[in-house]
């Protein structure tokens, strides 16, 4: 029995025009930029590898006649024109930067799936009312320049441009200087102002968790994103000789850090295993085997889907550090405070309908990871589509996905984006 073709059978043509093989090959090509010996990727924001990935995206875009543009924080846009240029474009995309020991799919999938949407609409010859722009947001990961989602936050106006440009990485390199080298490497890309009206935003991403794979569900309709709070803690003691300094005279910054992290682990313990608490970066100085550490800087990544819990416990982080600092001085700096968000019902309905039209199993889920879609949700109807990744692993060289799964997500994205691009009126954000 032939599957019932959807009412608009050009949808099936568009979905079919998404090319699984091209999508997969482009992932392998992008994985060359920042390739690690262990099969992972180190393509940190505004690095030479990031520049190469940007140049590759621009090449694919210009070979199809799309206009490219970049803004004052390096967000990169690929535009397919619509019939009505006065209507705000539909944006889709994600990020090209990766973790230092990242994988081949986190972020880049959303950019390449967006390019498949443009390609498929061209192949079928579908004109849309609104323009569609594929975007690669700058510095989503936040591992080189803190905080994450920096480019999309600056675009949405929630992170001041001057503050971002003045941010330094751990080598002391200014974001502004690193960006200048990126822009210099792409001189022919049109410059545009920071921020512009957006009709709607839809981002495709690997789930980075085990739910879809374990439930054999190919499409995640993302209902929202849990909240995240980031802190950097500086524990200041005194360097001293490891052999001659009595313990009673020490201001050992590392020993103080162990007490602090133990206390934070108690504060942020959760028998239901919903709360997420990570100390991912620890810098011990002077980092010598026979010198008592005089300084430790460490990071706190705390996440929870419930606003009240995030607030109540997050607000106790600083005092907990102070209470367990011993003879050391403490400086706590909150670098990210992102409340949990719910995505627009308009968007989740369209994504659900697109998955149904393609006969793909789908389920709602909340994202444990943050994404640039959080920034866009402040300014327009926004949503996300997840696809499974192997064993739910991400932020790891063993991150993996399968070609058919990636293509299925891109097909749902194509139908959903096309539908949004045909609508001359779209609700403003916040109408859930
Ligand atoms: O950390 C995050 O949630 C994102 O993957 N950068
Ligand atoms: Mn990501
Ligand atoms: Mn990531």
Short mmCIF file of C-alpha atoms and ligand atoms in Angstrom, two decimals:
data_model
loop_
_atom_site.label_atom_id
_atom_site.label_comp_id
_atom_site.label_asym_id
_atom_site.label_seq_id
_atom_site.Cartn_x
_atom_site.Cartn_y
_atom_site.Cartn_z
CA UNK A 1 0.00 0.00 0.00
CA UNK A 2 1.62 3.27 -1.15
CA UNK A 3 2.09 5.63 1.83
CA UNK A 4 -0.56 8.36 1.63
CA UNK A 5 1.24 11.25 -0.07
CA UNK A 6 0.90 14.45 1.88
CA UNK A 7 -1.61 17.04 0.65
CA UNK A 8 1.22 19.11 -0.74
CA UNK A 9 3.25 16.47 -2.54
CA UNK A 10 6.00 18.97 -3.36
CA UNK A 11 6.82 18.50 0.33
CA UNK A 12 7.78 14.92 -0.41
CA UNK A 13 9.89 16.12 -3.33
CA UNK A 14 11.66 18.62 -1.05
CA UNK A 15 12.25 15.94 1.58
CA UNK A 16 13.55 13.55 -1.03
CA UNK A 17 15.85 16.24 -2.43
CA UNK A 18 17.72 16.33 0.89
CA UNK A 19 20.80 14.35 -0.09
CA UNK A 20 21.94 11.94 2.64
CA UNK A 21 25.27 11.27 0.97
CA UNK A 22 26.12 14.95 0.38
CA UNK A 23 25.19 15.76 3.97
CA UNK A 24 27.42 12.99 5.30
CA UNK A 25 30.34 13.85 3.01
CA UNK A 26 30.17 17.48 4.11
CA UNK A 27 30.44 16.42 7.74
CA UNK A 28 33.58 14.47 6.90
CA UNK A 29 34.95 17.44 5.00
CA UNK A 30 34.27 19.83 7.89
CA UNK A 31 35.84 17.35 10.33
CA UNK A 32 39.17 17.86 8.57
CA UNK A 33 39.32 21.39 10.00
CA UNK A 34 40.71 20.90 13.49
CA UNK A 35 40.96 17.12 13.10
CA UNK A 36 42.49 15.35 16.13
CA UNK A 37 44.47 12.09 15.98
CA UNK A 38 41.75 10.35 18.02
CA UNK A 39 39.07 11.04 15.39
CA UNK A 40 37.65 14.02 17.23
CA UNK A 41 37.75 17.70 16.39
CA UNK A 42 39.41 20.70 18.01
CA UNK A 43 37.92 23.66 16.13
CA UNK A 44 37.68 26.33 18.77
CA UNK A 45 36.00 29.66 18.10
CA UNK A 46 37.93 32.07 15.85
CA UNK A 47 40.84 29.63 15.51
CA UNK A 48 42.55 28.92 12.16
CA UNK A 49 40.48 25.72 11.97
CA UNK A 50 37.31 27.77 12.47
CA UNK A 51 38.43 30.09 9.67
CA UNK A 52 38.90 27.10 7.34
CA UNK A 53 35.43 25.81 8.16
CA UNK A 54 33.94 29.25 7.50
CA UNK A 55 35.75 29.50 4.16
CA UNK A 56 34.46 26.05 3.23
CA UNK A 57 30.87 27.07 4.07
CA UNK A 58 31.26 30.25 2.03
CA UNK A 59 32.55 28.23 -0.92
CA UNK A 60 29.56 25.87 -0.82
CA UNK A 61 27.22 28.84 -0.51
CA UNK A 62 28.66 31.00 -3.27
CA UNK A 63 28.87 28.01 -5.63
CA UNK A 64 25.06 27.97 -5.47
CA UNK A 65 24.72 31.70 -5.84
CA UNK A 66 23.71 32.47 -2.27
CA UNK A 67 24.78 35.78 -0.75
CA UNK A 68 26.99 35.56 2.35
CA UNK A 69 27.27 38.16 5.07
CA UNK A 70 28.90 38.53 8.46
CA UNK A 71 28.25 40.84 11.41
CA UNK A 72 30.45 42.62 14.02
CA UNK A 73 30.86 39.43 16.10
CA UNK A 74 31.56 37.13 13.16
CA UNK A 75 28.16 35.44 12.89
CA UNK A 76 28.10 34.13 9.31
CA UNK A 77 24.89 34.17 7.21
CA UNK A 78 24.01 32.43 3.92
CA UNK A 79 20.89 33.91 2.32
CA UNK A 80 18.39 32.38 -0.13
CA UNK A 81 16.08 35.16 -1.30
CA UNK A 82 12.29 35.05 -0.91
CA UNK A 83 9.58 36.73 -2.97
CA UNK A 84 8.92 39.35 -0.33
CA UNK A 85 12.16 40.96 0.95
CA UNK A 86 10.20 43.18 3.33
CA UNK A 87 9.31 40.14 5.46
CA UNK A 88 11.88 39.14 8.11
CA UNK A 89 13.77 36.03 7.04
CA UNK A 90 13.50 32.58 8.56
CA UNK A 91 16.82 31.61 10.13
CA UNK A 92 18.18 28.12 10.63
CA UNK A 93 21.66 27.00 11.61
CA UNK A 94 23.88 26.37 14.62
CA UNK A 95 27.65 26.70 15.21
CA UNK A 96 30.93 25.61 13.60
CA UNK A 97 33.10 25.92 16.69
CA UNK A 98 33.75 22.80 18.75
CA UNK A 99 34.97 21.78 22.16
CA UNK A 100 38.78 21.28 22.42
CA UNK A 101 38.11 17.51 22.40
CA UNK A 102 34.88 17.63 20.49
CA UNK A 103 33.11 15.58 17.87
CA UNK A 104 32.19 15.78 14.19
CA UNK A 105 28.51 16.63 14.65
CA UNK A 106 27.89 19.02 17.58
CA UNK A 107 26.88 22.33 15.97
CA UNK A 108 28.10 21.70 12.44
CA UNK A 109 25.12 19.38 11.82
CA UNK A 110 22.69 22.27 12.21
CA UNK A 111 24.64 24.39 9.73
CA UNK A 112 24.94 21.60 7.14
CA UNK A 113 21.31 20.54 7.58
CA UNK A 114 20.38 24.18 6.91
CA UNK A 115 22.41 24.11 3.72
CA UNK A 116 20.54 20.95 2.68
CA UNK A 117 17.27 22.86 3.11
CA UNK A 118 18.40 25.57 0.68
CA UNK A 119 19.71 22.95 -1.75
CA UNK A 120 16.51 20.88 -1.63
CA UNK A 121 14.26 23.91 -2.21
CA UNK A 122 16.39 24.83 -5.22
CA UNK A 123 16.29 21.28 -6.58
CA UNK A 124 12.48 21.22 -6.47
CA UNK A 125 12.23 24.88 -7.53
CA UNK A 126 10.23 26.04 -4.53
CA UNK A 127 9.95 29.80 -4.10
CA UNK A 128 9.22 31.04 -0.60
CA UNK A 129 7.56 34.27 0.60
CA UNK A 130 10.33 34.92 3.09
CA UNK A 131 14.06 34.66 2.59
CA UNK A 132 15.77 31.81 4.41
CA UNK A 133 19.17 32.34 6.00
CA UNK A 134 21.51 29.64 7.25
CA UNK A 135 23.62 30.97 10.12
CA UNK A 136 26.83 29.82 11.80
CA UNK A 137 26.90 31.55 15.20
CA UNK A 138 30.25 32.54 16.68
CA UNK A 139 31.59 30.97 19.89
CA UNK A 140 28.61 28.85 20.90
CA UNK A 141 30.72 26.48 23.02
CA UNK A 142 32.20 29.05 25.37
CA UNK A 143 35.29 26.89 25.90
CA UNK A 144 37.71 29.41 24.38
CA UNK A 145 35.87 32.67 25.12
CA UNK A 146 33.48 32.61 28.08
CA UNK A 147 30.46 32.60 28.00
CA UNK A 148 28.95 30.26 25.47
CA UNK A 149 26.28 31.32 22.97
CA UNK A 150 28.25 34.56 22.66
CA UNK A 151 27.61 35.35 18.99
CA UNK A 152 23.90 34.63 19.15
CA UNK A 153 23.55 36.50 22.47
CA UNK A 154 25.21 39.58 20.98
CA UNK A 155 22.90 39.24 17.94
CA UNK A 156 19.84 39.06 20.22
CA UNK A 157 21.10 42.01 22.27
CA UNK A 158 21.46 40.07 25.53
CA UNK A 159 25.27 40.32 25.57
CA UNK A 160 26.76 43.81 25.05
CA UNK A 161 29.04 43.95 21.99
CA UNK A 162 31.79 45.85 23.86
CA UNK A 163 31.81 43.27 26.66
CA UNK A 164 32.21 40.40 24.20
CA UNK A 165 34.93 42.13 22.16
CA UNK A 166 36.88 42.77 25.39
CA UNK A 167 36.77 39.10 26.46
CA UNK A 168 40.10 37.30 26.60
CA UNK A 169 40.90 33.60 26.17
CA UNK A 170 43.27 31.79 28.51
CA UNK A 171 46.30 32.91 26.48
CA UNK A 172 45.14 36.49 26.95
CA UNK A 173 44.07 36.92 23.31
CA UNK A 174 41.24 39.43 22.89
CA UNK A 175 38.04 38.24 21.17
CA UNK A 176 38.26 41.43 19.07
CA UNK A 177 41.76 40.55 17.82
CA UNK A 178 40.89 36.92 17.11
CA UNK A 179 37.80 38.11 15.24
CA UNK A 180 39.83 40.59 13.19
CA UNK A 181 41.94 37.72 11.82
CA UNK A 182 38.77 35.80 10.90
CA UNK A 183 37.25 38.78 9.09
CA UNK A 184 40.55 39.46 7.32
CA UNK A 185 40.47 35.88 6.02
CA UNK A 186 37.03 36.41 4.49
CA UNK A 187 37.39 39.87 2.90
CA UNK A 188 34.76 39.33 0.19
CA UNK A 189 31.95 38.57 2.63
CA UNK A 190 29.53 41.49 2.95
CA UNK A 191 29.49 43.17 6.36
CA UNK A 192 26.12 43.83 7.99
CA UNK A 193 25.01 45.45 11.24
CA UNK A 194 24.59 43.42 14.43
CA UNK A 195 21.05 42.09 14.80
CA UNK A 196 18.06 42.36 12.51
CA UNK A 197 14.40 41.29 12.72
CA UNK A 198 13.94 37.52 12.39
CA UNK A 199 10.66 35.86 11.38
CA UNK A 200 11.43 32.59 13.18
CA UNK A 201 14.44 30.41 14.03
CA UNK A 202 14.73 26.63 13.85
CA UNK A 203 17.89 24.72 14.77
CA UNK A 204 18.73 21.08 14.08
CA UNK A 205 21.20 19.44 16.49
CA UNK A 206 22.28 16.03 17.71
CA UNK A 207 20.58 15.27 21.03
CA UNK A 208 23.88 14.90 22.91
CA UNK A 209 22.05 12.50 25.22
CA UNK A 210 20.78 8.88 25.16
CA UNK A 211 16.99 9.30 25.02
CA UNK A 212 16.24 9.17 21.28
CA UNK A 213 18.59 6.28 20.60
CA UNK A 214 17.39 4.25 23.59
CA UNK A 215 13.75 4.72 22.61
CA UNK A 216 14.52 4.12 18.90
CA UNK A 217 12.93 7.46 18.07
CA UNK A 218 14.47 9.33 15.15
CA UNK A 219 13.14 12.84 15.77
CA UNK A 220 13.20 14.92 18.94
CA UNK A 221 10.73 17.81 19.04
CA UNK A 222 12.53 19.98 21.55
CA UNK A 223 10.10 21.48 24.08
CA UNK A 224 12.70 23.70 25.73
CA UNK A 225 16.16 23.99 27.28
CA UNK A 226 17.07 23.57 30.94
CA UNK A 227 18.67 26.45 32.82
CA UNK A 228 22.43 26.87 33.17
CA UNK A 229 24.58 28.87 35.57
CA UNK A 230 28.36 29.16 35.08
CA UNK A 231 30.81 30.45 37.68
CA UNK A 232 34.58 30.87 37.76
CA UNK A 233 36.14 30.60 41.22
CA UNK A 234 39.58 31.96 42.04
CA UNK A 235 41.12 30.50 45.23
CA UNK A 236 44.03 32.65 46.33
CA UNK A 237 46.54 31.22 48.84
CA UNK A 238 50.33 31.46 48.97
CA UNK A 239 53.00 29.51 47.11
CA UNK A 240 55.53 27.93 49.47
CA UNK A 241 58.23 25.27 49.61
CA UNK A 242 56.74 21.76 49.74
CA UNK A 243 59.59 20.43 51.88
CA UNK A 244 60.15 23.14 54.44
CA UNK A 245 56.76 24.76 55.03
CA UNK A 246 54.87 23.29 58.02
CA UNK A 247 51.24 22.41 57.21
CA UNK A 248 50.08 24.81 59.91
CA UNK A 249 51.69 27.71 58.07
CA UNK A 250 50.32 26.92 54.62
CA UNK A 251 47.66 28.69 52.56
CA UNK A 252 47.32 25.77 50.16
CA UNK A 253 44.94 26.84 47.38
CA UNK A 254 44.50 23.31 46.05
CA UNK A 255 43.61 21.80 49.42
CA UNK A 256 41.10 24.62 49.93
CA UNK A 257 39.70 23.86 46.47
CA UNK A 258 39.13 20.22 47.37
CA UNK A 259 37.18 21.28 50.48
CA UNK A 260 35.14 23.76 48.45
CA UNK A 261 34.30 21.27 45.70
CA UNK A 262 33.33 18.66 48.31
CA UNK A 263 30.99 21.17 49.91
CA UNK A 264 29.53 22.15 46.51
CA UNK A 265 28.96 18.46 45.74
CA UNK A 266 26.89 18.21 48.92
CA UNK A 267 24.98 21.42 48.14
CA UNK A 268 24.26 20.26 44.59
CA UNK A 269 23.58 16.59 45.36
CA UNK A 270 20.42 15.19 43.74
CA UNK A 271 19.14 11.68 44.44
CA UNK A 272 16.87 11.96 41.38
CA UNK A 273 19.91 12.66 39.16
CA UNK A 274 18.20 15.59 37.42
CA UNK A 275 20.63 18.28 38.56
CA UNK A 276 23.92 18.62 36.64
CA UNK A 277 27.07 19.87 38.42
CA UNK A 278 30.47 19.84 36.70
CA UNK A 279 33.90 21.21 37.54
CA UNK A 280 35.40 20.97 34.07
CA UNK A 281 38.42 23.24 34.21
CA UNK A 282 40.98 23.50 37.05
CA UNK A 283 44.10 25.63 36.69
CA UNK A 284 46.62 25.07 39.50
CA UNK A 285 49.51 27.53 39.82
CA UNK A 286 52.44 27.44 39.83
CA UNK A 287 51.70 23.79 39.00
CA UNK A 288 55.02 22.48 40.28
CA UNK A 289 55.42 19.18 42.16
CA UNK A 290 57.43 20.74 44.98
CA UNK A 291 55.61 24.03 45.46
CA UNK A 292 52.46 24.49 47.55
CA UNK A 293 49.81 25.79 45.12
CA UNK A 294 49.30 29.50 45.65
CA UNK A 295 46.40 29.86 43.25
CA UNK A 296 43.62 27.71 41.78
CA UNK A 297 41.02 28.83 39.28
CA UNK A 298 38.16 26.44 38.56
CA UNK A 299 34.86 26.50 36.72
CA UNK A 300 31.37 25.51 37.85
CA UNK A 301 28.74 24.39 35.35
CA UNK A 302 25.39 23.96 37.18
CA UNK A 303 22.18 23.06 35.35
CA UNK A 304 18.58 22.29 36.22
CA UNK A 305 15.22 22.42 34.40
CA UNK A 306 13.49 24.07 37.39
CA UNK A 307 13.97 27.85 37.69
CA UNK A 308 13.39 27.90 41.48
CA UNK A 309 15.97 25.19 42.17
CA UNK A 310 18.48 26.84 39.82
CA UNK A 311 17.98 30.13 41.67
CA UNK A 312 17.90 28.76 45.23
CA UNK A 313 21.00 26.57 44.92
CA UNK A 314 22.89 28.80 42.47
CA UNK A 315 22.54 31.73 44.85
CA UNK A 316 24.33 29.69 47.55
CA UNK A 317 27.41 28.87 45.44
CA UNK A 318 29.42 31.93 46.48
CA UNK A 319 28.71 31.61 50.20
CA UNK A 320 29.54 27.90 50.10
CA UNK A 321 32.91 28.68 48.51
CA UNK A 322 33.60 31.34 51.15
CA UNK A 323 32.65 29.03 54.05
CA UNK A 324 35.15 26.36 52.97
CA UNK A 325 38.05 28.52 51.87
CA UNK A 326 40.08 28.06 55.06
CA UNK A 327 42.91 30.63 55.09
CA UNK A 328 42.56 31.38 51.36
CA UNK A 329 40.82 34.32 49.73
CA UNK A 330 38.02 33.62 47.30
CA UNK A 331 36.73 35.45 44.23
CA UNK A 332 33.56 34.05 42.63
CA UNK A 333 32.41 35.43 39.29
CA UNK A 334 29.13 34.32 37.65
CA UNK A 335 29.76 34.21 33.89
CA UNK A 336 26.44 32.82 32.63
CA UNK A 337 22.96 32.79 34.13
CA UNK A 338 20.48 31.27 31.70
CA UNK A 339 16.93 30.52 32.89
CA UNK A 340 15.11 27.44 31.59
CA UNK A 341 13.09 28.24 28.45
CA UNK A 342 10.09 26.72 26.67
CA UNK A 343 9.96 26.90 22.86
CA UNK A 344 7.07 28.38 20.93
CA UNK A 345 4.07 26.08 20.39
CA UNK A 346 3.79 27.42 16.83
CA UNK A 347 7.19 25.95 16.11
CA UNK A 348 6.85 22.66 17.99
CA UNK A 349 3.51 22.10 16.21
CA UNK A 350 5.10 22.68 12.79
CA UNK A 351 8.03 20.37 13.59
CA UNK A 352 5.67 17.66 14.88
CA UNK A 353 3.49 17.94 11.76
CA UNK A 354 6.55 17.73 9.50
CA UNK A 355 7.78 14.57 11.24
CA UNK A 356 4.27 13.08 10.99
CA UNK A 357 4.05 13.98 7.28
CA UNK A 358 7.28 12.06 6.73
CA UNK A 359 6.07 9.17 8.85
CA UNK A 360 8.96 9.57 11.29
CA UNK A 361 8.65 8.57 14.95
CA UNK A 362 8.98 11.65 17.15
CA UNK A 363 8.93 12.53 20.82
CA UNK A 364 9.08 15.68 22.92
CA UNK A 365 12.12 16.21 25.08
CA UNK A 366 13.91 18.97 26.93
CA UNK A 367 17.49 19.82 26.00
CA UNK A 368 20.13 19.26 28.68
CA UNK A 369 22.60 21.21 26.54
CA UNK A 370 22.25 24.90 25.86
CA UNK A 371 22.08 26.12 22.27
CA UNK A 372 22.00 29.33 20.25
CA UNK A 373 18.26 28.74 19.96
CA UNK A 374 18.07 29.99 23.54
CA UNK A 375 19.33 33.42 22.42
CA UNK A 376 16.94 33.56 19.46
CA UNK A 377 13.98 32.58 21.66
CA UNK A 378 14.27 36.05 23.21
CA UNK A 379 13.43 37.67 19.87
CA UNK A 380 11.31 35.42 17.65
CA UNK A 381 9.34 32.14 17.57
CA UNK A 382 12.05 29.51 18.01
CA UNK A 383 12.43 25.76 18.15
CA UNK A 384 14.81 22.84 17.71
CA UNK A 385 14.90 19.42 16.11
CA UNK A 386 17.05 16.69 17.65
CA UNK A 387 18.41 13.56 16.02
CA UNK A 388 20.03 10.64 17.86
CA UNK A 389 23.78 10.37 18.46
CA UNK A 390 25.60 7.14 19.26
CA UNK A 391 25.26 6.14 22.95
CA UNK A 392 24.21 9.72 23.66
CA UNK A 393 27.86 10.76 23.71
CA UNK A 394 28.93 14.32 22.83
CA UNK A 395 31.71 16.75 23.74
CA UNK A 396 33.96 13.78 23.07
CA UNK A 397 36.05 12.50 20.14
CA UNK A 398 33.81 9.41 20.11
CA UNK A 399 30.73 11.49 19.26
CA UNK A 400 29.00 9.75 16.36
CA UNK A 401 25.75 9.74 14.39
CA UNK A 402 24.43 7.86 11.39
CA UNK A 403 23.89 9.27 7.88
CA UNK A 404 20.24 8.22 7.65
CA UNK A 405 19.43 9.75 11.04
CA UNK A 406 21.08 13.04 10.12
CA UNK A 407 19.22 13.11 6.80
CA UNK A 408 15.87 12.40 8.49
CA UNK A 409 16.36 15.42 10.74
CA UNK A 410 17.32 17.56 7.76
CA UNK A 411 14.13 16.46 5.96
CA UNK A 412 11.96 17.50 8.89
CA UNK A 413 13.90 20.78 9.03
CA UNK A 414 13.30 21.34 5.31
CA UNK A 415 9.53 20.89 5.57
CA UNK A 416 9.26 22.99 8.71
CA UNK A 417 11.45 25.83 7.46
CA UNK A 418 9.65 25.89 4.09
CA UNK A 419 6.31 26.16 5.85
CA UNK A 420 7.51 29.01 8.06
CA UNK A 421 8.98 30.76 5.02
CA UNK A 422 5.58 30.67 3.27
CA UNK A 423 3.77 32.35 6.18
CA UNK A 424 3.36 36.10 5.79
CA UNK A 425 2.39 36.47 9.46
CA UNK A 426 4.17 34.83 12.39
CA UNK A 427 3.45 35.29 16.10
CA UNK A 428 5.93 37.20 18.22
CA UNK A 429 7.82 35.15 20.87
CA UNK A 430 6.30 34.36 24.20
CA UNK A 431 2.96 33.21 22.84
CA UNK A 432 3.18 29.63 24.13
O1 LIG B 1 27.53 23.22 26.96
C1 LIG B 1 26.54 23.09 26.24
O2 LIG B 1 25.44 22.79 26.69
C2 LIG B 1 26.66 23.26 24.74
O3 LIG B 1 26.80 21.99 24.18
N1 LIG B 1 27.75 24.08 24.37
MN1 LIG B 2 26.14 22.52 20.10
MN1 LIG B 3 28.55 21.71 22.46
#
